Every structure is written in C-alpha cells, then in structure tokens.
CSV table of C-alpha atoms in Angstrom, one decimal:
chain,number,residue,atom,x,y,z
A,1,MET,CA,30.0,75.3,153.0
A,2,SER,CA,30.4,77.6,150.0
A,3,LEU,CA,33.7,77.8,148.1
A,4,GLN,CA,35.9,80.7,149.4
A,5,ARG,CA,38.2,82.4,146.9
A,6,VAL,CA,41.5,83.7,148.5
A,7,LEU,CA,43.8,86.0,146.6
A,8,THR,CA,47.1,87.8,147.4
A,9,GLY,CA,50.1,89.2,145.7
A,10,ILE,CA,53.6,90.4,146.3
A,11,THR,CA,55.1,93.4,144.5
A,12,THR,CA,58.2,92.5,142.5
A,13,SER,CA,60.4,95.4,143.6
A,14,GLY,CA,62.9,93.7,145.9
A,15,THR,CA,64.2,90.5,147.5
A,16,PRO,CA,61.7,88.7,149.7
A,17,HIS,CA,62.2,89.3,153.4
A,18,LEU,CA,60.9,87.8,156.6
A,19,GLY,CA,58.0,90.4,156.6
A,20,ASN,CA,56.8,89.2,153.2
A,21,TYR,CA,57.0,85.6,154.5
A,22,VAL,CA,55.1,86.2,157.7
A,23,GLY,CA,52.6,88.7,156.3
A,24,ALA,CA,51.8,87.1,152.9
A,25,VAL,CA,53.6,83.9,151.9
A,26,ARG,CA,53.2,81.7,154.9
A,27,PRO,CA,49.5,82.4,155.7
A,28,THR,CA,48.4,82.0,152.0
A,29,VAL,CA,50.4,78.8,151.6
A,30,ARG,CA,48.5,77.5,154.6
A,31,ALA,CA,45.3,78.7,153.2
A,32,SER,CA,45.9,76.9,149.9
A,33,ARG,CA,45.7,73.6,151.8
A,34,LEU,CA,42.4,74.3,153.4
A,35,PRO,CA,39.2,72.6,152.0
A,36,ASN,CA,36.6,74.6,150.2
A,37,THR,CA,39.1,77.2,149.0
A,38,GLN,CA,40.1,78.4,145.5
A,39,ASN,CA,43.4,80.3,145.7
A,40,PHE,CA,44.9,82.9,143.5
A,41,TYR,CA,48.5,84.1,144.1
A,42,PHE,CA,50.3,86.5,141.8
A,43,LEU,CA,53.5,88.5,141.2
A,44,ALA,CA,52.5,92.2,141.2
A,45,ASP,CA,54.9,93.4,138.6
A,46,TYR,CA,52.6,96.2,137.4
A,47,HIS,CA,52.6,97.6,140.9
A,48,ALA,CA,56.4,97.3,141.0
A,49,LEU,CA,56.7,99.9,138.2
A,50,ILE,CA,55.5,102.6,140.6
A,51,LYS,CA,58.6,102.1,142.7
A,52,THR,CA,61.2,101.0,140.1
A,53,GLY,CA,61.2,103.6,137.3
A,54,GLY,CA,64.5,103.2,135.3
A,55,ALA,CA,65.4,99.8,136.9
A,56,PRO,CA,63.9,97.1,134.7
A,57,GLU,CA,66.5,94.5,135.7
A,58,ARG,CA,65.4,94.9,139.3
A,59,VAL,CA,61.8,94.0,138.4
A,60,GLN,CA,62.9,91.0,136.4
A,61,ARG,CA,65.2,89.7,139.2
A,62,SER,CA,62.6,90.3,141.9
A,63,THR,CA,60.0,88.4,139.9
A,64,LEU,CA,62.3,85.4,139.7
A,65,GLU,CA,63.1,85.6,143.4
A,66,ILE,CA,59.6,86.0,144.6
A,67,ALA,CA,58.3,83.2,142.3
A,68,ALA,CA,61.0,80.9,143.6
A,69,THR,CA,60.0,81.9,147.2
A,70,TRP,CA,56.4,81.0,146.7
A,71,LEU,CA,57.3,77.6,145.4
A,72,ALA,CA,60.0,76.9,147.9
A,73,CYS,CA,57.6,77.7,150.7
A,74,GLY,CA,55.2,75.0,149.5
A,75,LEU,CA,52.9,76.6,147.0
A,76,ASP,CA,51.6,73.9,144.7
A,77,PRO,CA,50.9,75.4,141.2
A,78,GLU,CA,48.8,72.4,140.3
A,79,LYS,CA,46.3,73.2,143.2
A,80,VAL,CA,46.2,77.0,142.9
A,81,THR,CA,46.3,79.7,140.3
A,82,PHE,CA,49.8,81.1,140.4
A,83,TYR,CA,50.5,83.8,137.8
A,84,ARG,CA,52.3,87.0,136.9
A,85,GLN,CA,50.1,90.1,136.9
A,86,SER,CA,51.4,91.4,133.6
A,87,ASP,CA,50.4,88.1,131.9
A,88,ILE,CA,46.8,89.0,132.4
A,89,PRO,CA,45.9,91.9,130.0
A,90,GLU,CA,42.3,91.9,131.3
A,91,ILE,CA,43.6,93.4,134.6
A,92,PRO,CA,44.7,96.8,133.2
A,93,GLU,CA,41.4,96.9,131.2
A,94,LEU,CA,39.4,96.4,134.3
A,95,THR,CA,41.5,99.0,136.0
A,96,TRP,CA,40.3,101.5,133.5
A,97,LEU,CA,36.7,100.5,133.9
A,98,LEU,CA,37.0,101.0,137.6
A,99,THR,CA,38.9,104.2,137.2
A,100,CYS,CA,35.9,105.7,135.4
A,101,ILE,CA,33.6,105.2,138.4
A,102,THR,CA,36.1,105.9,141.3
A,103,GLY,CA,35.9,109.2,143.0
A,104,LYS,CA,39.0,111.3,143.3
A,105,GLY,CA,38.1,112.0,146.8
A,106,LEU,CA,38.4,108.3,147.7
A,107,LEU,CA,41.9,108.2,146.2
A,108,ASN,CA,42.9,111.4,148.1
A,109,ARG,CA,42.5,109.5,151.3
A,110,ALA,CA,44.9,106.7,150.4
A,111,HIS,CA,47.6,106.4,153.0
A,112,ALA,CA,50.6,106.3,150.6
A,113,TYR,CA,49.4,109.3,148.6
A,114,LYS,CA,48.6,111.3,151.8
A,115,ALA,CA,52.0,110.5,153.2
A,116,SER,CA,53.7,111.8,150.1
A,117,VAL,CA,51.6,115.0,150.2
A,118,ASP,CA,52.3,115.5,153.9
A,119,LYS,CA,56.0,115.1,153.4
A,120,ASN,CA,56.0,117.7,150.6
A,121,HIS,CA,54.1,120.1,152.9
A,122,ALA,CA,56.6,119.6,155.6
A,123,THR,CA,59.5,120.5,153.3
A,124,GLY,CA,57.7,123.4,151.6
A,125,GLU,CA,57.4,121.6,148.3
A,126,ASP,CA,54.4,121.6,145.9
A,127,PRO,CA,52.0,119.1,147.5
A,128,ASP,CA,52.2,116.7,144.5
A,129,ALA,CA,55.9,117.0,143.9
A,130,GLY,CA,57.3,113.6,143.0
A,131,VAL,CA,53.8,112.0,143.1
A,132,THR,CA,53.2,109.9,139.9
A,133,ALA,CA,49.7,109.0,138.6
A,134,GLY,CA,50.8,105.4,139.2
A,135,LEU,CA,51.1,106.1,143.0
A,136,PHE,CA,47.8,107.9,143.1
A,137,MET,CA,46.0,105.2,141.1
A,138,TYR,CA,47.6,102.3,143.0
A,139,PRO,CA,44.3,101.5,144.9
A,140,VAL,CA,42.4,101.1,141.7
A,141,LEU,CA,44.9,98.7,140.2
A,142,MET,CA,44.8,96.7,143.5
A,143,ALA,CA,41.0,96.7,143.3
A,144,ALA,CA,41.2,95.3,139.8
A,145,ASP,CA,43.5,92.5,140.9
A,146,ILE,CA,41.0,91.5,143.6
A,147,LEU,CA,37.8,92.0,141.8
A,148,MET,CA,38.8,90.3,138.6
A,149,PHE,CA,38.6,87.0,140.4
A,150,ASN,CA,35.9,88.0,142.9
A,151,ALA,CA,38.0,87.1,145.9
A,152,HIS,CA,36.2,86.7,149.2
A,153,GLN,CA,39.3,87.0,151.3
A,154,VAL,CA,42.6,88.9,150.8
A,155,PRO,CA,45.4,88.1,153.3
A,156,VAL,CA,47.3,91.3,153.9
A,157,GLY,CA,49.4,93.2,156.4
A,158,ARG,CA,47.6,95.6,158.6
A,159,ASP,CA,48.9,98.6,156.6
A,160,GLN,CA,47.0,97.3,153.5
A,161,ILE,CA,43.6,97.0,155.1
A,162,GLN,CA,42.6,100.4,153.8
A,163,HIS,CA,43.2,99.2,150.2
A,164,ILE,CA,40.8,96.3,150.7
A,165,GLU,CA,38.2,98.7,152.1
A,166,MET,CA,38.7,100.9,149.1
A,167,ALA,CA,38.2,97.9,146.8
A,168,ARG,CA,34.9,97.2,148.5
A,169,ASP,CA,33.8,100.8,147.9
A,170,ILE,CA,34.8,100.7,144.3
A,171,ALA,CA,33.0,97.3,143.8
A,172,SER,CA,29.9,98.7,145.4
A,173,SER,CA,29.9,101.7,143.1
A,174,PHE,CA,30.3,99.6,140.1
A,175,ASN,CA,27.6,97.1,141.2
A,176,HIS,CA,25.2,100.0,141.9
A,177,LEU,CA,25.6,101.4,138.4
A,178,TYR,CA,25.8,98.2,136.3
A,179,GLY,CA,24.3,95.4,138.4
A,180,GLU,CA,25.8,92.8,140.7
A,181,HIS,CA,29.1,91.7,139.2
A,182,PHE,CA,31.6,91.9,142.0
A,183,THR,CA,32.0,90.2,145.4
A,184,LEU,CA,32.9,92.6,148.2
A,185,PRO,CA,36.3,91.4,149.5
A,186,GLU,CA,37.3,91.1,153.1
A,187,ALA,CA,40.9,91.6,154.5
A,188,VAL,CA,42.4,88.8,156.5
A,189,THR,CA,45.4,89.5,158.8
A,190,GLU,CA,47.4,87.6,161.4
A,191,ASP,CA,47.0,90.2,164.0
A,192,HIS,CA,50.1,89.6,166.2
A,193,VAL,CA,52.4,89.6,163.2
A,194,ALA,CA,50.7,91.9,160.8
A,195,LEU,CA,53.5,94.4,160.9
A,196,LEU,CA,56.9,92.6,161.5
A,197,PRO,CA,59.7,94.8,162.8
A,198,GLY,CA,62.9,95.2,161.0
A,199,LEU,CA,66.5,95.5,162.2
A,200,ASP,CA,66.0,99.0,163.6
A,201,GLY,CA,62.6,98.3,165.2
A,202,ARG,CA,60.5,100.1,162.6
A,203,LYS,CA,58.2,98.2,160.3
A,204,MET,CA,60.3,95.8,158.1
A,205,SER,CA,60.4,97.5,154.7
A,206,LYS,CA,62.6,97.8,151.7
A,207,SER,CA,62.1,101.6,151.9
A,208,TYR,CA,63.7,101.7,155.3
A,209,ASP,CA,66.6,99.4,154.3
A,210,ASN,CA,66.0,97.4,157.5
A,211,THR,CA,64.9,94.0,156.1
A,212,ILE,CA,66.1,90.5,156.8
A,213,PRO,CA,66.2,88.6,153.5
A,214,LEU,CA,64.1,85.4,153.8
A,215,PHE,CA,66.7,83.2,152.2
A,216,ALA,CA,69.9,84.9,153.2
A,217,PRO,CA,72.8,82.4,153.6
A,218,LYS,CA,73.0,81.0,157.1
A,219,GLU,CA,76.0,83.0,158.3
A,220,GLN,CA,74.6,86.2,156.8
A,221,LEU,CA,71.3,85.6,158.6
A,222,ARG,CA,73.2,85.1,161.9
A,223,LYS,CA,75.1,88.4,161.4
A,224,LEU,CA,71.8,90.3,160.7
A,225,ILE,CA,70.1,88.9,163.8
A,226,MET,CA,73.1,89.8,165.9
A,227,GLY,CA,72.8,93.3,164.6
A,228,ILE,CA,69.2,93.9,165.7
A,229,LEU,CA,68.9,97.1,167.9
A,230,THR,CA,68.3,96.5,171.6
A,231,ASP,CA,68.5,98.6,174.7
A,232,SER,CA,71.4,98.9,177.1
A,233,ARG,CA,70.1,96.7,179.8
A,234,ALA,CA,72.8,94.2,181.0
A,235,PRO,CA,72.6,90.5,181.6
A,236,GLY,CA,70.6,89.8,184.7
A,237,GLU,CA,68.4,92.9,184.4
A,238,PRO,CA,64.7,92.1,183.5
A,239,LYS,CA,63.7,93.1,180.0
A,240,ASP,CA,60.4,94.2,178.5
A,241,THR,CA,58.8,92.1,175.7
A,242,GLU,CA,56.6,95.1,174.9
A,243,GLY,CA,58.2,97.0,172.0
A,244,SER,CA,61.1,94.6,171.6
A,245,ALA,CA,61.7,93.9,167.9
A,246,LEU,CA,63.7,90.8,168.9
A,247,PHE,CA,60.7,89.4,170.8
A,248,GLN,CA,58.2,90.3,168.1
A,249,LEU,CA,60.3,88.5,165.5
A,250,TYR,CA,60.6,85.4,167.6
A,251,GLN,CA,56.9,85.4,168.4
A,252,ALA,CA,56.1,85.4,164.6
A,253,PHE,CA,57.8,82.1,164.2
A,254,ALA,CA,57.5,80.4,167.6
A,255,SER,CA,54.8,78.3,169.2
A,256,THR,CA,52.7,79.6,172.1
A,257,GLU,CA,54.8,77.6,174.5
A,258,GLU,CA,58.1,78.8,173.0
A,259,THR,CA,56.9,82.4,173.1
A,260,ALA,CA,56.0,82.0,176.8
A,261,ALA,CA,59.4,80.6,177.6
A,262,LEU,CA,61.2,83.5,176.0
A,263,ALA,CA,58.9,86.0,177.8
A,264,GLN,CA,59.9,84.3,181.1
A,265,ALA,CA,63.6,84.5,180.0
A,266,TYR,CA,63.2,88.2,179.4
A,267,ALA,CA,61.7,88.6,182.9
A,268,ASP,CA,64.7,86.7,184.3
A,269,GLY,CA,67.2,89.0,182.6
A,270,ILE,CA,68.4,86.9,179.6
A,271,ALA,CA,71.4,88.5,177.9
A,272,TRP,CA,70.7,90.2,174.6
A,273,GLY,CA,73.3,88.0,172.8
A,274,GLU,CA,71.7,84.9,174.2
A,275,ALA,CA,68.2,86.1,173.1
A,276,LYS,CA,69.5,86.8,169.6
A,277,GLN,CA,70.9,83.3,169.4
A,278,VAL,CA,67.6,81.8,170.5
A,279,LEU,CA,65.9,83.8,167.7
A,280,PHE,CA,68.5,82.7,165.1
A,281,ASP,CA,68.1,79.1,166.0
A,282,ARG,CA,64.3,79.3,165.7
A,283,LEU,CA,64.5,81.0,162.4
A,284,GLU,CA,67.0,78.6,161.0
A,285,ARG,CA,64.9,75.6,162.0
A,286,GLU,CA,62.0,76.8,159.9
A,287,ILE,CA,63.9,78.4,157.0
A,288,ALA,CA,66.8,76.1,156.3
A,289,PRO,CA,64.8,73.3,154.5
A,290,MET,CA,63.1,75.9,152.3
A,291,ARG,CA,66.3,77.7,151.5
A,292,GLU,CA,67.7,74.5,150.0
A,293,VAL,CA,64.7,74.2,147.6
A,294,TYR,CA,64.9,78.0,146.9
A,295,ASP,CA,68.6,77.8,145.9
A,296,ALA,CA,67.8,75.0,143.4
A,297,LEU,CA,64.8,76.9,141.9
A,298,ILE,CA,66.7,80.1,141.4
A,299,GLN,CA,69.1,78.3,139.2
A,300,ASN,CA,66.2,77.2,136.9
A,301,PRO,CA,64.4,80.3,135.7
A,302,VAL,CA,63.1,78.5,132.5
A,303,GLN,CA,61.1,76.1,134.6
A,304,ILE,CA,59.7,79.0,136.7
A,305,GLU,CA,58.7,80.8,133.6
A,306,LYS,CA,56.9,77.7,132.3
A,307,THR,CA,55.1,77.5,135.7
A,308,LEU,CA,53.9,81.1,135.5
A,309,LYS,CA,52.7,80.8,131.9
A,310,GLY,CA,50.7,77.8,132.9
A,311,GLY,CA,49.2,79.8,135.8
A,312,ALA,CA,48.3,82.6,133.4
A,313,GLU,CA,46.4,80.3,131.2
A,314,LYS,CA,44.3,79.2,134.2
A,315,ALA,CA,43.8,82.8,135.3
A,316,ARG,CA,42.7,84.0,131.8
A,317,ALA,CA,40.2,81.2,131.5
A,318,ILE,CA,38.3,83.1,134.2
A,319,ALA,CA,39.4,86.7,133.4
A,320,THR,CA,38.6,86.7,129.6
A,321,PRO,CA,34.9,85.7,129.7
A,322,PHE,CA,34.4,87.8,132.9
A,323,THR,CA,35.8,90.8,131.2
A,324,ALA,CA,33.6,90.3,128.2
A,325,ARG,CA,30.6,90.3,130.6
A,326,LEU,CA,31.9,93.6,132.2
A,327,ARG,CA,32.4,95.2,128.8
A,328,HIS,CA,28.9,94.4,127.9
A,329,ALA,CA,27.6,95.7,131.2
A,330,VAL,CA,29.2,99.1,130.7
A,331,GLY,CA,28.1,99.5,127.1
A,332,LEU,CA,31.2,98.4,125.2
A,333,ARG,CA,29.1,96.2,122.8
A,334,SER,CA,28.9,95.2,119.2
A,335,LEU,CA,26.8,97.6,117.2
A,336,ALA,CA,25.3,94.5,115.5
A,337,ASP,CA,23.5,93.8,118.7
A,338,LEU,CA,21.4,97.0,118.5
A,339,PRO,CA,17.7,96.3,118.0
A,340,SER,CA,16.2,97.4,114.7
A,341,GLY,CA,14.4,100.8,114.6
A,342,THR,CA,14.8,103.8,116.9
A,343,THR,CA,15.4,103.0,120.5
A,344,THR,CA,15.0,105.6,123.2
A,345,LYS,CA,17.7,106.0,125.9
A,346,ALA,CA,15.2,105.0,128.5
A,347,ALA,CA,14.2,101.9,126.6
A,348,LYS,CA,17.8,100.9,126.2
A,349,ALA,CA,18.6,101.4,129.8
A,350,ALA,CA,15.5,99.5,131.0
A,351,ALA,CA,16.3,96.2,132.5
A,352,PRO,CA,15.7,94.3,135.7
A,353,ALA,CA,18.4,94.8,138.3
A,354,PHE,CA,19.6,93.4,141.7
A,355,LYS,CA,20.3,96.1,144.3
A,356,GLN,CA,22.5,95.2,147.3
A,357,TYR,CA,22.6,97.4,150.4
A,358,ARG,CA,23.2,97.5,154.1
A,359,GLU,CA,20.6,98.5,156.7
A,360,LYS,CA,21.0,100.2,160.1
A,361,ASP,CA,20.8,96.7,161.7
A,362,GLY,CA,24.2,95.9,160.2
A,363,GLN,CA,22.7,93.2,158.0
A,364,PHE,CA,23.2,93.0,154.2
A,365,TYR,CA,20.1,92.8,152.0
A,366,PHE,CA,19.3,92.8,148.3
A,367,LYS,CA,16.2,93.2,146.1
A,368,LEU,CA,15.3,92.4,142.5
A,369,VAL,CA,13.4,95.1,140.7
A,370,ASP,CA,12.0,95.1,137.1
A,371,ALA,CA,12.8,97.6,134.4
A,372,GLN,CA,10.3,100.1,135.8
A,373,GLY,CA,11.6,99.7,139.3
A,374,LYS,CA,8.8,97.5,140.6
A,375,LEU,CA,10.0,95.3,143.5
A,376,LEU,CA,9.9,91.6,142.6
A,377,ILE,CA,12.1,89.9,145.3
A,378,GLN,CA,13.1,91.1,148.7
A,379,SER,CA,15.8,89.2,150.7
A,380,SER,CA,16.1,88.9,154.4
A,381,GLY,CA,19.3,90.0,156.1
A,382,PHE,CA,22.7,88.4,155.6
A,383,PRO,CA,25.5,88.7,158.1
A,384,ALA,CA,28.2,89.4,155.5
A,385,PRO,CA,28.1,91.1,152.1
A,386,ARG,CA,29.6,88.1,150.3
A,387,ASP,CA,26.7,85.9,151.5
A,388,ALA,CA,24.2,88.3,149.9
A,389,ALA,CA,26.3,88.4,146.8
A,390,ASP,CA,26.5,84.6,146.6
A,391,ALA,CA,22.7,84.4,146.8
A,392,ILE,CA,22.4,87.0,144.0
A,393,ARG,CA,24.8,85.0,141.8
A,394,GLN,CA,22.8,81.8,142.6
A,395,LEU,CA,19.7,83.5,141.4
A,396,GLN,CA,21.4,84.8,138.3
A,397,SER,CA,22.9,81.5,137.3
A,398,GLN,CA,20.1,79.1,138.3
A,399,GLY,CA,17.1,81.2,137.8
A,400,GLU,CA,13.8,79.9,139.2
A,401,THR,CA,15.6,76.8,140.5
A,402,ALA,CA,17.3,78.9,143.1
A,403,LEU,CA,14.0,80.3,144.4
A,404,VAL,CA,13.4,76.9,146.0
A,405,ALA,CA,16.9,76.6,147.5
A,406,LEU,CA,16.6,80.2,148.9
A,407,GLN,CA,13.0,80.2,149.8
A,408,ASP,CA,13.7,80.8,153.5
A,409,ARG,CA,15.7,83.9,152.6
A,410,LEU,CA,13.3,85.5,150.0
A,411,SER,CA,10.0,87.3,150.0
A,412,LEU,CA,8.4,87.1,146.5
A,413,THR,CA,6.4,90.3,146.0
A,414,GLY,CA,5.9,90.1,142.3
A,415,ASP,CA,3.9,87.7,140.1
A,416,ARG,CA,5.8,84.5,139.5
A,417,SER,CA,5.7,85.2,135.7
A,418,GLU,CA,7.3,88.6,136.3
A,419,ILE,CA,10.0,87.1,138.4
A,420,SER,CA,10.7,84.4,135.9
A,421,THR,CA,11.1,86.9,133.1
A,422,ALA,CA,13.4,89.1,135.1
A,423,LEU,CA,15.6,86.2,136.1
A,424,GLN,CA,15.9,85.0,132.5
A,425,HIS,CA,17.5,88.4,131.7
A,426,PHE,CA,20.6,87.4,133.7
A,427,ALA,CA,21.1,83.8,132.4
A,428,PRO,CA,22.8,84.6,129.0
A,429,THR,CA,25.6,86.7,130.6
A,430,VAL,CA,26.7,84.4,133.4
A,431,THR,CA,29.9,82.5,132.8
C-alpha cells in the first residue's frame, strides 16, 4: 500500500470549540495513528489575519489555545509534522506562484466571497464593500497549504469541500503548464458530523457566537448544554431526532448503540432536561481527561513554542527543496544556467513532459511526450488521480527502473532510447 499524506489545519482566530474537535481535531488525530500515513497538521495563522484585522493579541492567544488542543487530544509531534503556517515562508511564495495561474472566474465562485457579495446586494451596498483581497484570495492560500506537501487527503467539514475542489483545479492548471509537480488532493469528511450544530441550532461557528468551547470548565459546559434551544414539547410527548441540535451533538460523540438508545428515548418522550443531562454526561466522559492535559499545557507556552519550531524544521526540510524545484519550473532560475550562444524561445521551452488527464470513462490517464510532442509512453486508466500522479512520480524518480514495475500499466510507443533520454530529463530535479 502506498504512503498516504494527510493534511489539515485550524484557523487561529478563536477558542477551539466542539465543532473544531469533531470536524478536524479528532479525525486527524485518529488518522495520525494509522499505518502507511504521513501527517501534516498546522495552525493557520495567515488565514486568521483575514478575520482578525486590528486584533493581534487574539491571533496569538488562539494560536496557543489551538496548539494546546491538538496536543491534549493526543497528537504526537514526534510522529507527525506539526507546525505554524507563518513559520513556513515557502507557503506565501507558493501562493504567489499559484495566484499567477489561477483564473479570477474560479475565485468568483468561492462560497465565502459570493456570500459577502450577495449580502451587499441585499443591502444595496457596492458588491465588494468590505471584501478584502485576503478574503477573495483565501482559496489560493489554502491550495498552497495543501499542495506544498502534496497531500492526498484533507479532512475537512462539508462546507470546506469546495476549497479542496478548487485546490485540485489550481494544481491541474499548474501541472498542465509546468509539468507534473502536484498531487490532486481529495476531501475527507465524517458525513454525519461534518457540520456540528451550535447552541441555536445553526452551524456551530464563531461568527454566529453559538459555539461550545471544547475545554470549557465543567460547570460552564453544563450551563451551555442546558441552554441549547429545543422545542416546546413536554415530557412524555414523542420528540423528533431529525433537526434536533441536541441529538446531533450527542450522535457526534456517542457509539451506535448509545445513539440508538437516545433515539428510542426521544420516541418515548424523554424530557428535554433529561436529554440535556445525557448529552452533558457523554461529553464530559470524553472531554474531562483531555481538559486536564490542556490546562497544564496552556500554562507552559514556552514548551509549545519549542514544539512548533521543531515541527517547522521538519516541514521546511520538505518545503525548501520543493520550492526550489517549483521556482526552476516556472523560470525563476539563475542566469548562470543559461546555455552559451543564442537560444530561441522554442528551444528553451522544448522539453519532454508528462500530461495527466481524465477520459469520458471516468478513469485518469497520463502520457509522456518528447520535446516535439511525440508520444513515448501511454498509461492505462487509473481509478483515482493520485494513483496516476504516483506512477508519474515513480517514473520521474526511478527512470527506466520504474518501467519494469509499471509494465502492466504502460504502453511504450517510442524507441527505448528515446524514452530513456526523456526520463533522464526529470531525474536531476526530483527531491
């Protein structure tokens, strides 16, 4: 089984809440313990600046709280790459490279931007009133976060799936122009809890001020749970699980058997106060041990800073050489590398290239062509884009050796000497 790279981040703009835990922290901590995975978890403090203009202390405090949350929930920094986004200068550089090949039309379709424009239209404002370039460019920065480490899987809430699809589009555009450098990522969600409800029944979000802090003290947690909005049905009256924020919250933490038991209690007319106590007890059972660790970590910010710096070193060991390869690909090169004499534009551009594409059968294919466009290698279909990309990288890094390993997947249409020469072109730039 091939190694799967998993990446996710949390924006450092507020105190971690149950929605963050269920949608991002818990599934990725679980994923970090799976075999054949390489995991990248980061604090998205560049993203936070979109929301926190004029509140630097908020970003700093949130960074501390979210880092402590990851660690308290079981993330092992020795086994994963755990870092702060702003400690990786290659990420904003990649953001610019991607910006230069990303269509404005693609960004116009981003949900957050469209929501802001629609709100302005509804109030008679200029369509872009209050819309910063940071908000508009958010999907490109997110794509850079993902593509820098060529993540295969990105655990996200359902509302973030569009951004993963946009990252795939951006990666495809770059690969088409400059050769195969990026893996096309896939979103991973826990469907039944992808959007956790808040105190008022809407999506749990800091922007709605309806969150339940993950590590609120026990009595504060109880008070918040008891304040969740419910309908007016009295004890003894059957209650619907569908649309019940209380039930959805419980389901996100309970086992299948526990969930079924509460569903039956709803049908039997459980009192809302009793149902809230059931939810509180279930939450406290899972959260209390982690809260104790969190409280100790939050008192030791120096140790957390040391942990993040160590993670940045691991991340940059990948990001720095990869960025050098990308710089070379787009033409940001030393002038000393120019060949002597006059070189035509066509000659400079001429080079073998891998082309990845999708056919009408839904399968993903690639081909290797020489500098004149002659077909040298044609692949058979792969069920997922990452499988085709992995095969391309194998050919780039192993050259002719990979032809044997992939022989059942490849049709060699060029002369063996032509194929060998073309594959040698890629070897010096692979890290």
